[in-house]
Coordinates of C-alpha atoms and ligand atoms in Angstrom, one line a residue:
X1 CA 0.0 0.0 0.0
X2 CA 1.2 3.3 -1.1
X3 CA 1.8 6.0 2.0
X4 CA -1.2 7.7 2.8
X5 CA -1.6 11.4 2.1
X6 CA -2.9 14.1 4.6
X7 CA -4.3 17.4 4.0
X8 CA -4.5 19.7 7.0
X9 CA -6.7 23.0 7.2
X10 CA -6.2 25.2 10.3
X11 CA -8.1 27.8 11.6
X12 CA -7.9 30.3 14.6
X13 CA -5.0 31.8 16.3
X14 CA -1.2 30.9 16.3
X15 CA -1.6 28.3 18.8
X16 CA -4.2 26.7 15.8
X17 CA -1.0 27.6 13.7
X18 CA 2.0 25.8 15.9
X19 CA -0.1 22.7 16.7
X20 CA -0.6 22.0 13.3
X21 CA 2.8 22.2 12.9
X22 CA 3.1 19.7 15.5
X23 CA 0.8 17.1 14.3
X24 CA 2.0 17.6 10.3
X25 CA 5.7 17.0 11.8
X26 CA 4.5 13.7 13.7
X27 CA 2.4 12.4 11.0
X28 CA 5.2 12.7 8.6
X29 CA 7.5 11.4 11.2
X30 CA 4.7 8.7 10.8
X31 CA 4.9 8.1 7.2
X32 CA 2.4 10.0 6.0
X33 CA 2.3 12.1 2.6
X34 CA 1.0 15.9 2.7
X35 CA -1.0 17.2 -0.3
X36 CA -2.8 20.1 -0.9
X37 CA -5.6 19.0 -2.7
X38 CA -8.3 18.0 -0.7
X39 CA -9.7 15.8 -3.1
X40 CA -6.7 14.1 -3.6
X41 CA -6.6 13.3 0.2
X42 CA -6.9 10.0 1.9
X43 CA -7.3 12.0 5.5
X44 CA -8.3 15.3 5.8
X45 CA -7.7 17.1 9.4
X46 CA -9.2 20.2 10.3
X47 CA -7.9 22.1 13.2
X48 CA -10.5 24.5 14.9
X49 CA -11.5 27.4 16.2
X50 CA -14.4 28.1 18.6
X51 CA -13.8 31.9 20.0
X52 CA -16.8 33.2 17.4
X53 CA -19.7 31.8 16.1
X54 CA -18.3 33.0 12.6
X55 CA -15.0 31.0 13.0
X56 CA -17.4 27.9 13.7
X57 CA -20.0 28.3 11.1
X58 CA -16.8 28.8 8.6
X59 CA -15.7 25.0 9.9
X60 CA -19.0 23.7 9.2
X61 CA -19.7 24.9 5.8
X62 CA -16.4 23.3 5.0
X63 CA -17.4 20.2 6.3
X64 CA -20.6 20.4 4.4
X65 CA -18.1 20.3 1.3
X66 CA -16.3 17.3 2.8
X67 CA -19.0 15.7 3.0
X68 CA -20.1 16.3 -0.5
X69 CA -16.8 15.3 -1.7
X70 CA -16.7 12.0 0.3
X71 CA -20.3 11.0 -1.3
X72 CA -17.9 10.2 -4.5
X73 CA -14.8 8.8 -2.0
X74 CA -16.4 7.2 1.3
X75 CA -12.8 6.1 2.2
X76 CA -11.9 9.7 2.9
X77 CA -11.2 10.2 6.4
X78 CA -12.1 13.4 7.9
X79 CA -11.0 14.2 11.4
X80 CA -11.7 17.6 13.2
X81 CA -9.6 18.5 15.9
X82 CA -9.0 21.6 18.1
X83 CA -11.1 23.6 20.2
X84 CA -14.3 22.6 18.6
X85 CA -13.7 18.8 18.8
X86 CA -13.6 19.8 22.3
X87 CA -16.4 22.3 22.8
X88 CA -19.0 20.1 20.7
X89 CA -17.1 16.3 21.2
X90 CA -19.8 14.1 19.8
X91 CA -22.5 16.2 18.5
X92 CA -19.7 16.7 15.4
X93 CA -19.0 12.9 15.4
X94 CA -22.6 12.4 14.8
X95 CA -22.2 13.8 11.0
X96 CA -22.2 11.8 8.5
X97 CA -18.9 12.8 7.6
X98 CA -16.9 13.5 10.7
X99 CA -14.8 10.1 11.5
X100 CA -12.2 11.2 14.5
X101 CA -13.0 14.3 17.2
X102 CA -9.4 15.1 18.9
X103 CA -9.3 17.6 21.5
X104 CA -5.8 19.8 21.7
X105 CA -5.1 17.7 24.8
X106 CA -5.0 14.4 22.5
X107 CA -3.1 15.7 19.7
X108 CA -0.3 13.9 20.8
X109 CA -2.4 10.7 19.7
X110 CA -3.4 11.8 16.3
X111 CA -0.9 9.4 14.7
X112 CA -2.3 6.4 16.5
X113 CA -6.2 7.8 16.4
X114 CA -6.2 7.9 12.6
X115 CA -4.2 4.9 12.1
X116 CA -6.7 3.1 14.5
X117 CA -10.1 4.3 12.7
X118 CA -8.8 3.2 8.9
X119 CA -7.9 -0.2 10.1
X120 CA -10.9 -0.3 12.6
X121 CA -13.5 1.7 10.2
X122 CA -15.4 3.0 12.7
X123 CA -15.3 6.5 14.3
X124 CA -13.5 7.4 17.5
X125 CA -14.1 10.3 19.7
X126 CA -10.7 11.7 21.5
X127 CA -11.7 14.8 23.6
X128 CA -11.2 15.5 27.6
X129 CA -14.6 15.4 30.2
X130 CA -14.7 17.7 32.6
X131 CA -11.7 19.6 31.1
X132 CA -11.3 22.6 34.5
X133 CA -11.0 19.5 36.8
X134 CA -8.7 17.8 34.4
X135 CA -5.2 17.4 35.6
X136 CA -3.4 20.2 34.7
X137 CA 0.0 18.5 33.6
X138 CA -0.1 16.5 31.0
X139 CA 3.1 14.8 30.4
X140 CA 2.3 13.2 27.2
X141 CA 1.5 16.1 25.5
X142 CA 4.9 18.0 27.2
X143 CA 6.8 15.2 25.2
X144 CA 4.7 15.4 22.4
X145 CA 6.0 19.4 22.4
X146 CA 9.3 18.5 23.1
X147 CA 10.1 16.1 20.7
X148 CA 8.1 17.3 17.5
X149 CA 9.9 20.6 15.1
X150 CA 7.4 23.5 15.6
X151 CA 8.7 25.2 12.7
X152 CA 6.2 27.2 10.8
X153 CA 5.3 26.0 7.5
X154 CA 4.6 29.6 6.0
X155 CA 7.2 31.7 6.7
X156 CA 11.1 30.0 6.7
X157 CA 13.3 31.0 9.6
X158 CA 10.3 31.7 11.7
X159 CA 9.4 28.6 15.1
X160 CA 6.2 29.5 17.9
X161 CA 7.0 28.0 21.0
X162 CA 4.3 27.3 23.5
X163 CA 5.1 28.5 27.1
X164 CA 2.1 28.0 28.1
X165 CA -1.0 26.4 27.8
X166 CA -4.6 27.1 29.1
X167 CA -5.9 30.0 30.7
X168 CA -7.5 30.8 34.3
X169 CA -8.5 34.3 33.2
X170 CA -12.7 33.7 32.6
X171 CA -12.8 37.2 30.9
X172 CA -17.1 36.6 30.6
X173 CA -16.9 36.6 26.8
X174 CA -14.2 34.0 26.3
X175 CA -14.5 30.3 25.6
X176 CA -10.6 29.5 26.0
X177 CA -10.4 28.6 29.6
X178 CA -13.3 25.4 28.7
X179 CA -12.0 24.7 25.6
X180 CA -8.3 24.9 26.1
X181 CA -8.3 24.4 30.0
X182 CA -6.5 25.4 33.1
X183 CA -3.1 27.3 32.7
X184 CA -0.2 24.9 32.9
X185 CA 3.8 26.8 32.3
X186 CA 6.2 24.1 30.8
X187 CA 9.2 24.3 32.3
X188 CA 11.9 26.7 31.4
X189 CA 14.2 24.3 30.7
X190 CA 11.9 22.4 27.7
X191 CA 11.5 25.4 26.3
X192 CA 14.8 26.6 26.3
X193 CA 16.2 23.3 25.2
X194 CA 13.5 23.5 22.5
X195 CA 14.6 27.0 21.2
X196 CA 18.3 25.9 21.3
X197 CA 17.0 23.0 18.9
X198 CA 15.2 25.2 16.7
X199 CA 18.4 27.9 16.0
X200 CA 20.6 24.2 15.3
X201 CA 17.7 23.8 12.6
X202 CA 18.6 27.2 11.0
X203 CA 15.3 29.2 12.9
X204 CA 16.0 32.6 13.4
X205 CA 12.7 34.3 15.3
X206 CA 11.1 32.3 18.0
X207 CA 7.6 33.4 18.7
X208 CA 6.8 32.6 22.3
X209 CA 3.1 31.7 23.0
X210 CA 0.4 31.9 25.4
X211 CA -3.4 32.6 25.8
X212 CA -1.6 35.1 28.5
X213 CA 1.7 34.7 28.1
X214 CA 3.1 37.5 30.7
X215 CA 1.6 35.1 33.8
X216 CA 4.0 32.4 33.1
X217 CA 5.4 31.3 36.1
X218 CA 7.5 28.0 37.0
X219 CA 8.3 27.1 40.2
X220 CA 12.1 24.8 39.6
X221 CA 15.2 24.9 42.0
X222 CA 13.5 27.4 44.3
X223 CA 13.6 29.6 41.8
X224 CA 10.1 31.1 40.4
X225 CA 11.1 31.8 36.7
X226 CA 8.6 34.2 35.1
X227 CA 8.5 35.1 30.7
X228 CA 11.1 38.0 31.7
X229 CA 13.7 34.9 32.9
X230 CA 12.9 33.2 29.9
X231 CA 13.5 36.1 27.5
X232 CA 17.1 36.6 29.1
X233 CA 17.7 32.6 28.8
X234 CA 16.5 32.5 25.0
X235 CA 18.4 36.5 24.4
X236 CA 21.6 33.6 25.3
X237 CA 21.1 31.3 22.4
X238 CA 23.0 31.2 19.6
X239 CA 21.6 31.9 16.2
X240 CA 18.6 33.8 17.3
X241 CA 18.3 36.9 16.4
X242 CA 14.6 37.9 16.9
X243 CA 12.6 37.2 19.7
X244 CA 8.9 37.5 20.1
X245 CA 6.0 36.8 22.8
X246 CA 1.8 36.7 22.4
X247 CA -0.7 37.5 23.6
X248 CA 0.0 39.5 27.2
X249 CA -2.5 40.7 29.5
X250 CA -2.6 44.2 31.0
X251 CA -1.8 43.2 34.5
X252 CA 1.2 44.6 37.0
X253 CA 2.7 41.5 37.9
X254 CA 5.6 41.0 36.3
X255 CA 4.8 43.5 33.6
X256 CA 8.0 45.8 34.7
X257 CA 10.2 42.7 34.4
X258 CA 9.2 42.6 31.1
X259 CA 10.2 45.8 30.1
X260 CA 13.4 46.0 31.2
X261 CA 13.9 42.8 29.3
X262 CA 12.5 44.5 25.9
X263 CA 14.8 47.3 26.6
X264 CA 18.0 45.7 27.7
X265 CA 17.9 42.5 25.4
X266 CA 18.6 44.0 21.5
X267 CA 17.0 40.2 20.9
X268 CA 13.3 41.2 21.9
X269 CA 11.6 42.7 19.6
X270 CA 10.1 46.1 20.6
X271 CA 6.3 45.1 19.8
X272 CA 3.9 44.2 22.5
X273 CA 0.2 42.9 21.5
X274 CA -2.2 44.2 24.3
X275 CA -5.4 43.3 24.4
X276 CA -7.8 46.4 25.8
X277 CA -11.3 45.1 24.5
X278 CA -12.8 48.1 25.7
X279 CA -12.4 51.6 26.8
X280 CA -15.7 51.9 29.2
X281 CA -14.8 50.8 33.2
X282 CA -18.5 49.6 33.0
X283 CA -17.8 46.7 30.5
X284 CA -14.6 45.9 31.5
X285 CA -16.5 44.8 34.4
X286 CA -18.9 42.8 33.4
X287 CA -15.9 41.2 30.6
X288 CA -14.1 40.8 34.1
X289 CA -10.8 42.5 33.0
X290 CA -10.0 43.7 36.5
X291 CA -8.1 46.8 35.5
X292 CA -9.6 50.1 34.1
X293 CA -9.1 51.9 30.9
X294 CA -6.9 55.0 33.0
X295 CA -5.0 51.9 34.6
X296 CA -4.8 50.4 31.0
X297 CA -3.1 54.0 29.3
X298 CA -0.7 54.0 32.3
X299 CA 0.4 50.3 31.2
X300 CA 1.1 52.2 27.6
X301 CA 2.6 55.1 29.2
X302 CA 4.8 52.8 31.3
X303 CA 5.7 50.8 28.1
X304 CA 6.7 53.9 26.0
X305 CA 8.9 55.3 29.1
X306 CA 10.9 51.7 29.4
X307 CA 11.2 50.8 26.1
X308 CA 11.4 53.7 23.3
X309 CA 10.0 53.3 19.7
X310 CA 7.8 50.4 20.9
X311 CA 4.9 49.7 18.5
X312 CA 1.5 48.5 20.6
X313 CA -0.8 46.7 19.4
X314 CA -4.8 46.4 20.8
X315 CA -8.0 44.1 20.5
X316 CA -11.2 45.7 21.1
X317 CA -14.6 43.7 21.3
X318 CA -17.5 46.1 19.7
X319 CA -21.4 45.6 20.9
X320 CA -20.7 43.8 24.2
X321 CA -23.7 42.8 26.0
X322 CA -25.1 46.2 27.8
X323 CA -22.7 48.2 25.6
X324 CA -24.6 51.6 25.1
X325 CA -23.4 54.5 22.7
X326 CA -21.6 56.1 25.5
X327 CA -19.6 53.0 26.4
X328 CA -18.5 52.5 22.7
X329 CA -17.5 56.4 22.7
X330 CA -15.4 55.3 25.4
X331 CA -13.7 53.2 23.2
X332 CA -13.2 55.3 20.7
X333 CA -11.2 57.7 23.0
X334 CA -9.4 54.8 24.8
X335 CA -8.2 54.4 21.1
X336 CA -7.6 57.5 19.9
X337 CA -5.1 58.1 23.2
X338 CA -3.7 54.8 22.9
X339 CA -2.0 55.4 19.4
X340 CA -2.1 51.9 18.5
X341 CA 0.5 50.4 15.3
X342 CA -2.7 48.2 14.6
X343 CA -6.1 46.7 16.5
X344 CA -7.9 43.8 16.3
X345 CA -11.7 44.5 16.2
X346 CA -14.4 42.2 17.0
X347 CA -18.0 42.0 17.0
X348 CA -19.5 40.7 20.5
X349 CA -20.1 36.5 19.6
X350 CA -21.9 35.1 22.7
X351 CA -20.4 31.6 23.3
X352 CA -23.0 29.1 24.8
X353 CA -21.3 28.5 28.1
X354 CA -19.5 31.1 28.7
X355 CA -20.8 33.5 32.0
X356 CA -21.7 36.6 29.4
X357 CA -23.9 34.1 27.4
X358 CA -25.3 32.3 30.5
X359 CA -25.8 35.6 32.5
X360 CA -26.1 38.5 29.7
X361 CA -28.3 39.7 27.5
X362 CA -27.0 40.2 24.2
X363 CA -28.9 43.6 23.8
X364 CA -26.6 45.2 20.9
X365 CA -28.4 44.5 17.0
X366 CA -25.9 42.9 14.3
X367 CA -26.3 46.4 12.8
X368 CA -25.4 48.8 15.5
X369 CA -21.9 46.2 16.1
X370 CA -21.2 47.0 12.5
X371 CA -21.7 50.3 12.8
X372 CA -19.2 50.5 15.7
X373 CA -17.0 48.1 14.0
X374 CA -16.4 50.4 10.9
X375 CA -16.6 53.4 12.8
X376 CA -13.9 51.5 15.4
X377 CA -11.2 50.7 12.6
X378 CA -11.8 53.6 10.9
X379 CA -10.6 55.8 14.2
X380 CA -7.6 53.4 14.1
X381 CA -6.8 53.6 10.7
X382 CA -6.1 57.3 10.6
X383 CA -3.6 56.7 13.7
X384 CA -2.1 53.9 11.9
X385 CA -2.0 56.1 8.5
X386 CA 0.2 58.8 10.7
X387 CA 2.0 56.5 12.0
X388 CA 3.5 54.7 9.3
X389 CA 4.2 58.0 7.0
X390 CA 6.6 58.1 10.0
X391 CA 8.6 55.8 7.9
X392 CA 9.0 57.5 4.7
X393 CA 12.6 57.9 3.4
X394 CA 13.8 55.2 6.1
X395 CA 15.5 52.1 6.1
X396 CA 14.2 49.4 7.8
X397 CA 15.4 45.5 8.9
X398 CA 12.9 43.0 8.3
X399 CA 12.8 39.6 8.3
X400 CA 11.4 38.4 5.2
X401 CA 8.2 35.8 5.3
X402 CA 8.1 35.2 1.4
X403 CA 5.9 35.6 -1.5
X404 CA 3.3 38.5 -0.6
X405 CA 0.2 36.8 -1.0
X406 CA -1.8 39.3 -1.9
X407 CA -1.2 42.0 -4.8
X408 CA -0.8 45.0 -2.5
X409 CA 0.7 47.7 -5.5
X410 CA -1.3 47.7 -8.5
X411 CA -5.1 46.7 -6.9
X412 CA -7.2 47.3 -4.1
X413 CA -9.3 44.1 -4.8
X414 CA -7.6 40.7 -3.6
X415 CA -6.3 37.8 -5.5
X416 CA -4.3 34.8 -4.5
X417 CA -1.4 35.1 -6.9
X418 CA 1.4 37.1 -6.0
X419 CA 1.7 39.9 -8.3
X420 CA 4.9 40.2 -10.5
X421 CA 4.5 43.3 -11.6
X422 CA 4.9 47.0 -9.9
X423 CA 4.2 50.3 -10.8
X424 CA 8.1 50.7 -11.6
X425 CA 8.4 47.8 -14.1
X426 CA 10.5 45.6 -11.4
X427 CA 9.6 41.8 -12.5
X428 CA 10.9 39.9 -9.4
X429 CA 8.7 38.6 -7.2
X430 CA 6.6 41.1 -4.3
X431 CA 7.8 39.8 -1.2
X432 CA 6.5 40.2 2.7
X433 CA 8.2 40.7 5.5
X434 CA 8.0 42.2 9.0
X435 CA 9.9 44.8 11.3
X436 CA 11.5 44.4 14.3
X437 CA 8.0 46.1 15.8
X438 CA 5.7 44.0 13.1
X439 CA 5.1 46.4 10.4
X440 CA 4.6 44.7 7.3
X441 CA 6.8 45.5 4.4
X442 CA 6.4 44.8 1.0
X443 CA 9.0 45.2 -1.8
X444 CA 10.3 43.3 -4.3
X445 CA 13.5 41.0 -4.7
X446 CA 14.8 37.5 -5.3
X447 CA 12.4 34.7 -3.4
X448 CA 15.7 33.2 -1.9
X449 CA 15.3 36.2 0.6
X450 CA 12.7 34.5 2.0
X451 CA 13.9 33.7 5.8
X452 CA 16.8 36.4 5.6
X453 CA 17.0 39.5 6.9
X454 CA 17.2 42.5 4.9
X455 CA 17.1 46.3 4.3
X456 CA 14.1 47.8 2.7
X457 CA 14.3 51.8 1.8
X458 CA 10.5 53.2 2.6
X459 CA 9.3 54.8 -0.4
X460 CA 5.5 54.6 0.1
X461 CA 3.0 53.6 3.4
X462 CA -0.5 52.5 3.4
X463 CA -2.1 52.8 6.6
X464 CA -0.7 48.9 7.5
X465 CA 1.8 48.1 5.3
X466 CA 5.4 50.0 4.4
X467 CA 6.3 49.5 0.6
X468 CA 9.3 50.3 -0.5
X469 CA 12.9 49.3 -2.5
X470 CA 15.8 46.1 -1.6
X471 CA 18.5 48.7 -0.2
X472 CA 20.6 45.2 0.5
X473 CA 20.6 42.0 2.3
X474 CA 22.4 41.5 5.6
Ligands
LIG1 N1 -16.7 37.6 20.7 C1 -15.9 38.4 20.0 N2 -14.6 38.5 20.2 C2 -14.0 37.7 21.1 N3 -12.7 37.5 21.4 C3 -12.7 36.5 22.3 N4 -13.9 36.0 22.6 C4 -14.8 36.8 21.8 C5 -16.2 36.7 21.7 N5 -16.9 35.9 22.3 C6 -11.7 38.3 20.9 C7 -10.9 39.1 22.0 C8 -9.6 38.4 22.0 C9 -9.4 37.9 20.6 C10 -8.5 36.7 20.4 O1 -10.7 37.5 20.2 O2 -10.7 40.4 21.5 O3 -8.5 39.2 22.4
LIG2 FE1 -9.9 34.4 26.9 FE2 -9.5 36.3 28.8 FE3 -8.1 34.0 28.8 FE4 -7.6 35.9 26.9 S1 -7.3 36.1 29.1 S2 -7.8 33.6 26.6 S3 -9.6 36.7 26.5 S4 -10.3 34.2 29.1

């Protein structure tokens, strides 16, 4: 029998994006083929999102194609895994065309779960019961981290590292602590020892991840290491140059530990992603934030001081339950004074279990959290304009991703292919890359730039991308 192929289609979040990674490398490791043709595909995985009803209903109208698709091949395998096999378990085993349900706690046994249901033929449901009493440590899914490559399949020279997983938080809104389950650090030394592994593979940028990555805390040699200790261990490693951590949390503790890592390590990139979701104390409340939007802008404020020329970046949830006009103007000013590089904005999705869907009325129309949603980005857009004319005329160092993906020159409307030709006649191919502070860069050059670094001369800004001209290659 000829190897099996796999196709794998993720959604959600870079956690979504480095566990993918993970089960790819061990299925390969297993045997297995890749393809990207789903119809081509003798198992096709899809790895899951559940933090909006939209990122769901997108799941199941592609498994409504799957399904078509397997009416012609019934020996297709479909398996869904992620944080929908674990919010909905086996209602989504009970369609037709669903075959294996795998929580992100059983990844680690993805190999043996898909091996077991094609020699088996029948479907198998792999998710954890009562997930907030569930043993928080999970040894075989720390080996399963440990021993599998997390580099990312998209961009070359790029790794995420989990250094945590979980979360405790229970912002009201937020289906990640059922789903994903209670906060668990992995020890510094795995994840050091993983990052050294990743530079001897030729990675350059280590992302580190967690649902609140600035509450990592491990307890080893009575020693409490928290992500500022890990930023000066991985800042030691050879071969890194970049270093990066997601999402944090707008909370004291240890947050001025992690400044004076940004600015003393040259490693850490100056570009912190803080969430604010709203500007109105009120809704911060009932979203159970525990800070307020003044204690919030002195966070910024405190940021700026410590580390100069730090970009910020926000999320914002529009049309939370009980949000009235003046709570959303709130957030407009909360925005306006936080002088974000780029936000995040998201219409209010009530999640069924979560406390704002049990206990909340969902009292803002579809309408009125468009409305705010426009009126939101559009407030952001004009900071972000000014702030990336800031650019013009400069050089800047990014790290190249690859082939731009969409045509950003010529066209406003999308398109898949990359575009090979600029306004200025240059053939070679657009390329992508990112700052030290995550601005997005597109130029043009040679495609074997792709996981270098390089100097790109600014010659023209949109309001979220820097375009500009090779100056050279470092
Ligand atoms: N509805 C809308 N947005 C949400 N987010 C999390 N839960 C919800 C929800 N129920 C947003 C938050 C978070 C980001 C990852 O997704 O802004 O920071
Ligand atoms: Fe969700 Fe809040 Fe935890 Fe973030 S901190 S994952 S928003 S519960």
């Amino acid at each position: 029998m000829s190897a099996q192929t796999v196709h794998i289609k993720s959604f959600g979040c870079q956690m979504n994006k480095l566990d993918t990674a993970l089960v790819g490398a061990a299925l390969k490791e297993a045997g297995f083929g890749f393809t990207d043709s789903v119809k081509e595909a003798d198992v096709v995985l899809i790895n899951t999102c559940s933090v909006r009803e939209h990122a769901e209903e997108r799941v199941f109208s592609h498994l409504g194609h799957l399904k078509h698709i397997k009416e012609s091949r019934p020996d297709m395998l479909v398996g869904v895994i992620g944080c929908m096999a674990q919010r909905l378990g086996g209602e989504l085993l009970a369609r037709d065309e669903v075959d294996i349900v795998c929580g992100p706690a059983q990844i680690p046994q993805i190999t043996g779960l898909i091996t077991k249901t094609l020699q088996e033929k029948k479907k198998t449901l792999a998710v954890t019961e009562k997930i907030r009493q569930a043993a928080p440590e999970n040894p075989a899914l720390e080996e399963f981290e440990s021993v599998y490559d997390s580099n990312d399949a998209q961009v070359p020279a790029q790794a995420y590292v989990r250094v945590m997983r979980g979360c405790d938080k229970f912002c009201t809104y937020c289906v990640v602590p059922y789903v994903r389950g209670p906060e668990v650090s992995r020890p510094p030394e795995a994840v050091i020892g993983q990052i050294k592994r990743l530079a001897g593979e030729g990675v350059k940028q280590v992302t580190l991840l967690g649902q609140r990555v600035n509450s990592y805390k491990y307890n080893t040699c009575g020693k409490t290491y928290c992500l500022a200790d890990l930023l000066y261990m991985a800042s030691e490693i050879e071969g890194i140059e970049w270093i990066r951590f997601v999402t944090s949390y707008p909370a004291e503790e240890c947050y001025d530990e992690i400044l004076r890592a940004m600015a003393e390590l040259p490693k850490v990139c100056n570009h912190l992603h803080l969430p604010a979701q709203s500007g109105s104390d009120k809704i911060l409340k009932a979203m159970n934030r525990n800070y307020t939007a003044s204690k919030y802008l002195e966070l910024l404020d405190k940021a700026r001081d410590t580390v100069p020329g730090i970009a910020i970046a926000g999320d914002f949830i529009v049309g939370f339950a009980g949000e009235t006009e003046k709570d959303f103007q709130k957030t407009v000013s909360l925005v306006e004074k936080a002088r974000y590089k780029n936000c995040f904005i998201f219409k209010y999705s009530p999640r069924p279990g979560t406390t704002a869907d049990k206990r909340l009325q969902d009292t803002v129309s579809i309408e009125v959290k468009k409305r705010r949603n426009t009126e939101l980005l559009a407030v952001q857009e004009r900071i972000s304009d000014e702030l990336s004319k800031r650019f013009l005329g400069k050089e800047v160092k990014i790290l190249v991703e690859g082939l731009s993906k969409k045509p950003h020159l010529n066209s406003a409307k999308g398109g898949k292919k990359p575009d090979l030709c600029s306004k200025n006649g240059d053939l070679r191919p657009q390329l992508v890359g990112r700052t030290e502070t995550d601005w997005i860069v597109v130029f043009n050059g040679p495609e074997s730039l792709a996981g270098e670094f390089a100097e790109v001369k600014i010659t023209r800004t949109r309001p979220l991308t820097l375009f500009g001209e090779l100056a050279r290659k470092d």
